[in-house]
Amino acid sequence: MGGGGILATRASNAGAFESNGILEIDPVGEFGAQPSAGIVHGNRQLVELTEFNSVNESPGLIQRIHSTVPGSMAHSPIVNLDGSTKAIDRHLRFRNSYGSIIWICIAFPDSVNCGGHLGEHATRGWWAIGLNQEVYVLKTQSRWVYYFAEAEDGAIWAGEDLSACVLRTSPFDNCKEHCLFGDRRVGMRGKTFYSDTLIVNLVR
């Protein structure tokens, strides 16, 4: 999983743009690098955390709690009067309420670019966020996503819902089974959207 993969196919979409009032940039930082002011809220007011749009996540391994995929327990998609379903844009954000700098990578369903032996999921990283900072990382129509996070002090947010190859240091945008020698395989936590916005609040 080097500098290739699907990163090159998305190069035309690179750069900064506004989404829901938050500056979004494709991951450009290396693992271990300091947070970049360009991919966090900065001086913007943080979104209010509610029981409907956020979940607090402490570090430490968690056991698998889903029989298939996290989305199996999600609300059904909106159905139009003609019986067709309506696609919903869902937004994923991370907030650092933990303390140490945290680096994050994500995975999400993408059978178009990552079908078959590539694992049906795309992976992206790394985002670095400091204390009380928030980063907007993904707009998707999927009902579930996955993430892995690691703090500067060694704390790890990992799980058994999805296993993926990720680049050890450099930024990446690949498929979960695009594995090369030297890549790191991580276990990810799965999260389900219950509204159009999900804020994963990383806490102690």
Coordinates of C-alpha atoms in Angstrom, one line a residue:
M1 CA 0.0 0.0 0.0
G2 CA 2.4 2.7 -0.9
G3 CA 1.8 6.0 -2.5
G4 CA -0.3 4.4 -5.2
G5 CA -3.7 2.7 -4.6
I6 CA -6.7 4.9 -5.1
L7 CA -5.0 8.0 -3.9
A8 CA -4.1 9.0 -7.4
T9 CA -7.6 8.6 -8.7
R10 CA -8.8 11.0 -6.0
A11 CA -6.1 13.6 -6.6
S12 CA -8.5 15.8 -8.5
N13 CA -10.6 16.1 -5.4
A14 CA -7.7 17.1 -3.2
G15 CA -7.6 20.4 -1.5
A16 CA -9.6 22.3 1.1
F17 CA -13.4 22.9 0.9
E18 CA -16.2 23.9 3.2
S19 CA -18.7 21.3 4.4
N20 CA -21.3 22.2 7.1
G21 CA -19.1 25.1 8.1
I22 CA -16.0 23.0 8.8
L23 CA -12.9 23.0 6.7
E24 CA -12.2 19.6 5.2
I25 CA -8.9 18.5 3.7
D26 CA -7.8 15.1 2.5
P27 CA -5.4 13.6 5.0
V28 CA -2.0 15.0 4.4
G29 CA -0.1 14.4 7.6
E30 CA 2.3 11.6 8.5
F31 CA 1.7 9.5 11.5
G32 CA 3.5 11.1 14.4
A33 CA 3.4 14.6 12.9
Q34 CA 2.0 17.5 14.8
P35 CA -1.7 18.6 14.1
S36 CA -2.1 20.9 11.1
A37 CA -4.2 24.0 11.6
G38 CA -5.7 23.4 8.2
I39 CA -7.6 20.3 9.1
V40 CA -9.1 21.2 12.4
H41 CA -11.6 23.6 13.7
G42 CA -9.1 26.1 14.8
N43 CA -11.0 29.1 16.2
R44 CA -14.4 27.8 15.1
Q45 CA -17.0 27.0 17.7
L46 CA -17.2 23.3 18.3
V47 CA -20.4 21.5 17.4
E48 CA -22.6 20.7 20.4
L49 CA -22.4 17.1 21.5
T50 CA -25.8 15.5 22.0
E51 CA -26.9 11.9 22.6
F52 CA -28.2 11.9 19.0
N53 CA -25.1 13.1 17.2
S54 CA -22.1 11.8 19.3
V55 CA -20.6 8.9 21.1
N56 CA -17.8 9.0 23.7
E57 CA -15.1 6.5 23.1
S58 CA -12.4 5.5 25.6
P59 CA -9.2 3.8 24.6
G60 CA -8.6 0.0 25.0
L61 CA -9.7 -3.0 23.0
I62 CA -13.4 -3.7 22.8
Q63 CA -15.1 -7.0 22.0
R64 CA -17.0 -7.5 18.8
I65 CA -20.6 -6.7 19.5
H66 CA -22.1 -6.9 16.0
S67 CA -23.2 -10.2 14.4
T68 CA -22.5 -8.9 10.9
V69 CA -21.8 -5.2 10.4
P70 CA -22.6 -2.2 12.6
G71 CA -25.2 -1.0 10.1
S72 CA -27.4 -4.0 10.7
M73 CA -28.9 -2.2 13.7
A74 CA -29.2 1.2 12.0
H75 CA -32.4 2.9 11.1
S76 CA -33.9 1.9 7.7
P77 CA -33.2 4.3 4.8
I78 CA -35.9 6.8 3.9
V79 CA -38.4 5.4 1.4
N80 CA -40.1 7.6 -1.2
L81 CA -43.8 7.2 -2.1
D82 CA -42.8 5.4 -5.3
G83 CA -41.0 2.7 -3.2
S84 CA -37.5 4.0 -4.1
T85 CA -35.0 4.7 -1.4
K86 CA -33.5 8.1 -0.8
A87 CA -29.7 8.4 -0.3
I88 CA -28.7 10.3 2.8
D89 CA -25.4 12.1 3.1
R90 CA -23.8 11.3 6.5
H91 CA -20.9 13.3 8.0
L92 CA -18.2 11.8 10.3
R93 CA -16.2 14.0 12.7
F94 CA -13.7 13.2 15.4
R95 CA -13.1 15.3 18.6
N96 CA -10.1 15.1 20.9
S97 CA -11.3 15.3 24.5
Y98 CA -8.5 13.0 25.6
G99 CA -5.5 15.3 26.0
S100 CA -2.5 13.9 24.0
I101 CA -2.3 14.4 20.3
I102 CA -4.3 11.6 18.5
W103 CA -3.8 10.2 15.0
I104 CA -6.8 8.7 13.3
C105 CA -7.4 6.5 10.3
I106 CA -10.8 5.4 9.0
A107 CA -12.4 2.7 6.7
F108 CA -15.7 2.8 5.0
P109 CA -17.6 0.7 2.4
D110 CA -16.5 1.3 -1.2
S111 CA -17.2 -1.6 -3.4
V112 CA -16.8 0.5 -6.6
N113 CA -13.1 1.3 -6.0
C114 CA -12.2 -1.6 -3.6
G115 CA -14.4 -4.5 -4.7
G116 CA -13.4 -8.2 -4.6
H117 CA -10.0 -9.1 -3.3
L118 CA -9.3 -5.5 -2.2
G119 CA -11.7 -5.9 0.7
E120 CA -14.8 -3.9 -0.3
H121 CA -13.7 -1.0 2.0
A122 CA -11.5 2.1 1.4
T123 CA -9.1 3.3 4.1
R124 CA -7.8 6.8 4.7
G125 CA -5.4 8.5 7.2
W126 CA -3.7 10.0 9.0
W127 CA -5.4 13.0 10.7
A128 CA -3.7 14.5 13.7
I129 CA -5.8 16.4 16.2
G130 CA -4.9 18.1 19.5
L131 CA -6.8 18.6 22.7
N132 CA -10.3 20.2 22.1
Q133 CA -9.8 20.2 18.4
E134 CA -12.2 18.5 15.9
V135 CA -11.7 17.3 12.4
Y136 CA -14.3 16.5 9.7
V137 CA -13.1 13.4 7.8
L138 CA -15.8 11.9 5.7
K139 CA -19.1 12.4 3.8
T140 CA -20.7 9.1 3.0
Q141 CA -24.0 7.5 2.3
S142 CA -23.1 4.3 4.2
R143 CA -24.8 3.7 7.5
W144 CA -21.5 2.5 9.2
V145 CA -17.8 3.4 9.3
Y146 CA -14.7 2.1 11.1
Y147 CA -11.8 3.8 12.8
F148 CA -8.5 3.2 14.5
A149 CA -6.8 5.9 16.6
E150 CA -3.6 6.2 18.6
A151 CA -2.5 8.8 21.0
E152 CA 1.0 10.3 21.6
D153 CA 1.0 8.8 25.1
G154 CA 0.4 5.3 23.7
A155 CA -3.4 4.9 24.2
I156 CA -5.1 3.0 21.4
W157 CA -8.7 3.0 20.2
A158 CA -9.0 -0.3 18.4
G159 CA -11.5 -3.1 17.9
E160 CA -12.3 -6.3 16.1
D161 CA -15.1 -5.1 13.8
L162 CA -12.7 -4.7 10.8
S163 CA -9.1 -5.5 10.0
A164 CA -7.3 -3.4 7.5
C165 CA -3.8 -2.7 6.2
V166 CA -2.7 0.9 6.7
L167 CA 0.5 2.7 5.8
R168 CA 2.8 3.1 8.8
T169 CA 3.8 6.7 8.5
S170 CA 2.8 8.4 5.3
P171 CA -0.7 9.7 4.4
F172 CA -2.8 7.1 2.5
D173 CA -6.1 6.7 0.6
N174 CA -6.3 3.0 -0.3
C175 CA -8.3 -0.2 -0.1
K176 CA -8.2 -2.2 3.1
E177 CA -6.6 -5.3 1.5
H178 CA -4.1 -3.4 -0.6
C179 CA -1.2 -4.6 1.6
L180 CA 2.5 -4.3 0.9
F181 CA 5.5 -5.4 2.9
G182 CA 6.0 -3.1 5.8
D183 CA 2.3 -2.0 6.1
R184 CA 0.6 -2.1 9.5
R185 CA -2.5 -4.2 10.0
V186 CA -4.9 -2.7 12.6
G187 CA -8.2 -3.7 14.1
M188 CA -10.9 -1.1 13.9
R189 CA -14.0 -0.2 15.8
G190 CA -17.2 0.0 13.9
K191 CA -19.7 2.9 14.4
T192 CA -23.2 3.2 13.2
F193 CA -24.9 6.5 12.1
Y194 CA -28.2 7.1 13.8
S195 CA -28.5 10.7 12.4
D196 CA -26.9 12.5 9.5
T197 CA -23.9 13.5 11.7
L198 CA -21.7 11.3 13.9
I199 CA -19.1 12.9 16.2
V200 CA -16.7 10.4 17.8
N201 CA -15.5 12.1 20.9
L202 CA -12.3 10.5 22.1
V203 CA -12.1 10.6 25.9
R204 CA -10.1 9.1 28.7

